Amino acid sequence: MRSLPLPLALTARLSPVVVLAAAGWALSSGPAATPAAEDRTATQKTDEDSPSAPATAAASKTYAAAPSPCGSLGSKSIKDLVPGAKTAGKEIPSSDSKLRRTCSWNALKGFEYRWLDVSFEITASDEAAEESYKGRVADKSGGGTVPGVGDAGYSVVNLSTDDGQQTREGTVLVRASNALVSITYSGSDFESKKAPDTDDINKGAIKAAKEAVAALKDGQKG
């Protein structure tokens, strides 16, 4: 089989940068005027340090760290979605692997090319994840909701053409509590220069999303 150059559009990597701000407590105290004032301050501080004090109760997070994305899909699913790819996948370097991790699979089998990315992102709270989810959905118009996955799911498929070669890419975004799961699945046929059907790409991306969300929940149980 002759070697075929890949269009520039297929080499684009999914590498969003996420900046998470962590809030901290700062306690300040003024000069002690009298022993009585010191006693009152000590009593107040003891009450504030109590585990039952609501002022110091840490906000609970369902997910504290991103699971391994390369282990989120079963080997059968990878073989079905990306024929010819190594099932181990390749994890993309991250500035903070505890908060964001992405794994990629890609392969050319015959003239059929497929690319799949699975990404996990952990935010500070459910509210932060919901805000980020809504913003990303708003940026990707033309899609629709995906029922039965996480707290909210959205999918969209787009077609692009580069030097006469079509590529169809599906994106699925899922919010599960304070975590975001993102799937990018694309394909091309270098013989016909046509892209796979919209339905095939969309169903493949949704299949990967559901499996990734299940892996996220299983990781939390462990």
GROMACS .gro file of C-alpha atoms in nm:
model
  222
    1MET     CA    1   0.000   0.000   0.000
    2ARG     CA    2   0.139   0.339  -0.092
    3SER     CA    3   0.207   0.594   0.177
    4LEU     CA    4  -0.043   0.878   0.191
    5PRO     CA    5   0.017   1.225   0.340
    6LEU     CA    6  -0.231   1.333   0.603
    7PRO     CA    7  -0.414   1.665   0.557
    8LEU     CA    8  -0.303   1.940   0.791
    9ALA     CA    9  -0.652   1.948   0.944
   10LEU     CA   10  -0.605   1.597   1.083
   11THR     CA   11  -0.288   1.685   1.271
   12ALA     CA   12  -0.459   1.940   1.495
   13ARG     CA   13  -0.445   1.827   1.854
   14LEU     CA   14  -0.698   1.880   2.127
   15SER     CA   15  -0.503   2.074   2.387
   16PRO     CA   16  -0.720   2.323   2.570
   17VAL     CA   17  -0.555   2.488   2.867
   18VAL     CA   18  -0.750   2.490   3.188
   19VAL     CA   19  -0.667   2.734   3.465
   20LEU     CA   20  -0.814   2.644   3.802
   21ALA     CA   21  -0.801   2.888   4.094
   22ALA     CA   22  -0.787   2.741   4.444
   23ALA     CA   23  -0.934   2.951   4.726
   24GLY     CA   24  -0.752   2.973   5.059
   25TRP     CA   25  -0.843   3.092   5.410
   26ALA     CA   26  -0.661   3.390   5.563
   27LEU     CA   27  -0.700   3.461   5.933
   28SER     CA   28  -0.598   3.801   6.067
   29SER     CA   29  -0.592   3.918   6.428
   30GLY     CA   30  -0.545   4.255   6.588
   31PRO     CA   31  -0.336   4.338   6.896
   32ALA     CA   32  -0.468   4.198   7.223
   33ALA     CA   33  -0.594   4.485   7.444
   34THR     CA   34  -0.672   4.295   7.762
   35PRO     CA   35  -0.655   3.937   7.901
   36ALA     CA   36  -1.035   3.921   7.871
   37ALA     CA   37  -1.013   4.005   7.505
   38GLU     CA   38  -0.754   3.730   7.463
   39ASP     CA   39  -0.988   3.482   7.632
   40ARG     CA   40  -1.274   3.578   7.400
   41THR     CA   41  -1.046   3.548   7.097
   42ALA     CA   42  -0.926   3.206   7.210
   43THR     CA   43  -1.284   3.087   7.261
   44GLN     CA   44  -1.390   3.213   6.919
   45LYS     CA   45  -1.090   3.050   6.753
   46THR     CA   46  -1.163   2.718   6.925
   47ASP     CA   47  -1.520   2.731   6.799
   48GLU     CA   48  -1.404   2.817   6.446
   49ASP     CA   49  -1.153   2.531   6.442
   50SER     CA   50  -1.420   2.284   6.548
   51PRO     CA   51  -1.497   2.025   6.276
   52SER     CA   52  -1.865   2.111   6.316
   53ALA     CA   53  -1.817   2.481   6.247
   54PRO     CA   54  -1.986   2.559   5.914
   55ALA     CA   55  -1.742   2.844   5.836
   56THR     CA   56  -1.452   2.601   5.791
   57ALA     CA   57  -1.643   2.312   5.634
   58ALA     CA   58  -1.466   2.227   5.305
   59ALA     CA   59  -1.684   2.199   4.998
   60SER     CA   60  -1.713   1.835   4.899
   61LYS     CA   61  -1.616   1.727   4.548
   62THR     CA   62  -1.735   1.404   4.388
   63TYR     CA   63  -1.417   1.369   4.182
   64ALA     CA   64  -1.080   1.478   4.319
   65ALA     CA   65  -0.855   1.363   4.034
   66ALA     CA   66  -0.876   1.267   3.668
   67PRO     CA   67  -0.862   0.892   3.600
   68SER     CA   68  -0.638   0.733   3.339
   69PRO     CA   69  -0.795   0.820   3.001
   70CYS     CA   70  -0.605   0.547   2.816
   71GLY     CA   71  -0.776   0.288   3.035
   72SER     CA   72  -1.124   0.435   2.997
   73LEU     CA   73  -1.224   0.236   2.688
   74GLY     CA   74  -1.227  -0.138   2.637
   75SER     CA   75  -1.003  -0.290   2.370
   76LYS     CA   76  -1.304  -0.400   2.165
   77SER     CA   77  -1.439  -0.046   2.151
   78ILE     CA   78  -1.101   0.090   2.043
   79LYS     CA   79  -1.071  -0.171   1.769
   80ASP     CA   80  -1.422  -0.090   1.646
   81LEU     CA   81  -1.377   0.288   1.652
   82VAL     CA   82  -1.013   0.310   1.542
   83PRO     CA   83  -0.929   0.000   1.335
   84GLY     CA   84  -0.559  -0.074   1.336
   85ALA     CA   85  -0.477   0.142   1.639
   86LYS     CA   86  -0.277   0.017   1.935
   87THR     CA   87  -0.526  -0.033   2.215
   88ALA     CA   88  -0.287   0.113   2.474
   89GLY     CA   89  -0.333   0.462   2.328
   90LYS     CA   90  -0.101   0.756   2.389
   91GLU     CA   91  -0.149   0.997   2.678
   92ILE     CA   92  -0.095   1.362   2.590
   93PRO     CA   93   0.135   1.555   2.829
   94SER     CA   94  -0.059   1.782   3.066
   95SER     CA   95   0.043   2.077   3.280
   96ASP     CA   96  -0.152   1.922   3.569
   97SER     CA   97  -0.229   1.553   3.524
   98LYS     CA   98  -0.435   1.548   3.843
   99LEU     CA   99  -0.687   1.790   3.697
  100ARG     CA  100  -0.673   1.715   3.325
  101ARG     CA  101  -0.573   1.405   3.126
  102THR     CA  102  -0.618   1.316   2.759
  103CYS     CA  103  -0.552   0.996   2.564
  104SER     CA  104  -0.536   0.966   2.187
  105TRP     CA  105  -0.574   0.681   1.939
  106ASN     CA  106  -0.525   0.713   1.563
  107ALA     CA  107  -0.460   0.477   1.274
  108LEU     CA  108  -0.473   0.443   0.898
  109LYS     CA  109  -0.611   0.108   0.782
  110GLY     CA  110  -0.619   0.077   0.407
  111PHE     CA  111  -0.744   0.419   0.301
  112GLU     CA  112  -0.961   0.471   0.612
  113TYR     CA  113  -0.827   0.706   0.878
  114ARG     CA  114  -0.969   0.744   1.229
  115TRP     CA  115  -0.873   0.962   1.524
  116LEU     CA  116  -1.015   0.943   1.878
  117ASP     CA  117  -0.941   1.159   2.183
  118VAL     CA  118  -1.080   1.101   2.533
  119SER     CA  119  -1.028   1.377   2.789
  120PHE     CA  120  -1.111   1.409   3.160
  121GLU     CA  121  -1.114   1.745   3.336
  122ILE     CA  122  -1.172   1.797   3.709
  123THR     CA  123  -1.305   2.134   3.824
  124ALA     CA  124  -1.332   2.288   4.169
  125SER     CA  125  -1.708   2.232   4.205
  126ASP     CA  126  -2.027   2.121   4.033
  127GLU     CA  127  -2.106   2.487   3.967
  128ALA     CA  128  -1.770   2.546   3.798
  129ALA     CA  129  -1.817   2.239   3.580
  130GLU     CA  130  -2.169   2.347   3.485
  131GLU     CA  131  -2.053   2.696   3.389
  132SER     CA  132  -1.769   2.556   3.176
  133TYR     CA  133  -2.004   2.304   3.015
  134LYS     CA  134  -2.258   2.569   2.920
  135GLY     CA  135  -1.989   2.792   2.773
  136ARG     CA  136  -1.846   2.516   2.557
  137VAL     CA  137  -2.188   2.406   2.435
  138ALA     CA  138  -2.265   2.766   2.338
  139ASP     CA  139  -1.946   2.774   2.131
  140LYS     CA  140  -2.047   2.462   1.935
  141SER     CA  141  -2.383   2.535   1.776
  142GLY     CA  142  -2.580   2.295   1.559
  143GLY     CA  143  -2.567   1.993   1.788
  144GLY     CA  144  -2.811   1.833   2.030
  145THR     CA  145  -2.843   1.685   2.376
  146VAL     CA  146  -2.730   1.332   2.459
  147PRO     CA  147  -2.972   1.173   2.707
  148GLY     CA  148  -2.878   0.916   2.967
  149VAL     CA  149  -2.515   1.014   3.018
  150GLY     CA  150  -2.383   1.208   3.319
  151ASP     CA  151  -2.575   1.511   3.445
  152ALA     CA  152  -2.578   1.668   3.098
  153GLY     CA  153  -2.455   1.564   2.754
  154TYR     CA  154  -2.417   1.735   2.418
  155SER     CA  155  -2.294   1.620   2.077
  156VAL     CA  156  -2.219   1.796   1.749
  157VAL     CA  157  -2.072   1.679   1.417
  158ASN     CA  158  -1.895   1.904   1.167
  159LEU     CA  159  -1.759   1.852   0.817
  160SER     CA  160  -1.440   2.020   0.693
  161THR     CA  161  -1.257   2.005   0.360
  162ASP     CA  162  -0.882   2.051   0.315
  163ASP     CA  163  -0.739   2.044  -0.039
  164GLY     CA  164  -1.038   1.841  -0.159
  165GLN     CA  165  -1.017   1.590   0.128
  166GLN     CA  166  -1.321   1.572   0.355
  167THR     CA  167  -1.296   1.507   0.728
  168ARG     CA  168  -1.595   1.462   0.955
  169GLU     CA  169  -1.544   1.527   1.327
  170GLY     CA  170  -1.780   1.454   1.613
  171THR     CA  171  -1.752   1.611   1.957
  172VAL     CA  172  -1.933   1.494   2.269
  173LEU     CA  173  -1.916   1.686   2.597
  174VAL     CA  174  -2.052   1.542   2.921
  175ARG     CA  175  -2.078   1.694   3.268
  176ALA     CA  176  -2.078   1.453   3.560
  177SER     CA  177  -2.083   1.639   3.893
  178ASN     CA  178  -1.759   1.843   3.902
  179ALA     CA  179  -1.600   1.653   3.612
  180LEU     CA  180  -1.611   1.714   3.237
  181VAL     CA  181  -1.564   1.434   2.984
  182SER     CA  182  -1.479   1.537   2.629
  183ILE     CA  183  -1.468   1.311   2.322
  184THR     CA  184  -1.334   1.401   1.978
  185TYR     CA  185  -1.382   1.143   1.703
  186SER     CA  186  -1.296   1.206   1.338
  187GLY     CA  187  -1.254   1.014   1.015
  188SER     CA  188  -1.155   1.037   0.648
  189ASP     CA  189  -1.132   0.813   0.342
  190PHE     CA  190  -0.818   0.893   0.142
  191GLU     CA  191  -0.927   0.693  -0.161
  192SER     CA  192  -1.268   0.849  -0.220
  193LYS     CA  193  -1.168   1.173  -0.041
  194LYS     CA  194  -1.507   1.153   0.128
  195ALA     CA  195  -1.578   1.158   0.500
  196PRO     CA  196  -1.768   0.890   0.695
  197ASP     CA  197  -2.143   0.937   0.743
  198THR     CA  198  -2.254   1.182   1.012
  199ASP     CA  199  -2.447   0.907   1.191
  200ASP     CA  200  -2.141   0.679   1.211
  201ILE     CA  201  -1.921   0.951   1.359
  202ASN     CA  202  -2.189   1.072   1.600
  203LYS     CA  203  -2.273   0.723   1.728
  204GLY     CA  204  -1.904   0.640   1.766
  205ALA     CA  205  -1.837   0.953   1.969
  206ILE     CA  206  -2.140   0.890   2.193
  207LYS     CA  207  -2.036   0.528   2.246
  208ALA     CA  208  -1.692   0.641   2.360
  209ALA     CA  209  -1.844   0.909   2.587
  210LYS     CA  210  -2.072   0.665   2.766
  211GLU     CA  211  -1.786   0.423   2.824
  212ALA     CA  212  -1.557   0.702   2.949
  213VAL     CA  213  -1.820   0.831   3.194
  214ALA     CA  214  -1.866   0.477   3.327
  215ALA     CA  215  -1.489   0.453   3.378
  216LEU     CA  216  -1.493   0.786   3.562
  217LYS     CA  217  -1.757   0.658   3.804
  218ASP     CA  218  -1.583   0.323   3.850
  219GLY     CA  219  -1.260   0.503   3.935
  220GLN     CA  220  -1.438   0.700   4.206
  221LYS     CA  221  -1.561   0.377   4.369
  222GLY     CA  222  -1.206   0.253   4.390
   0.00000   0.00000   0.00000
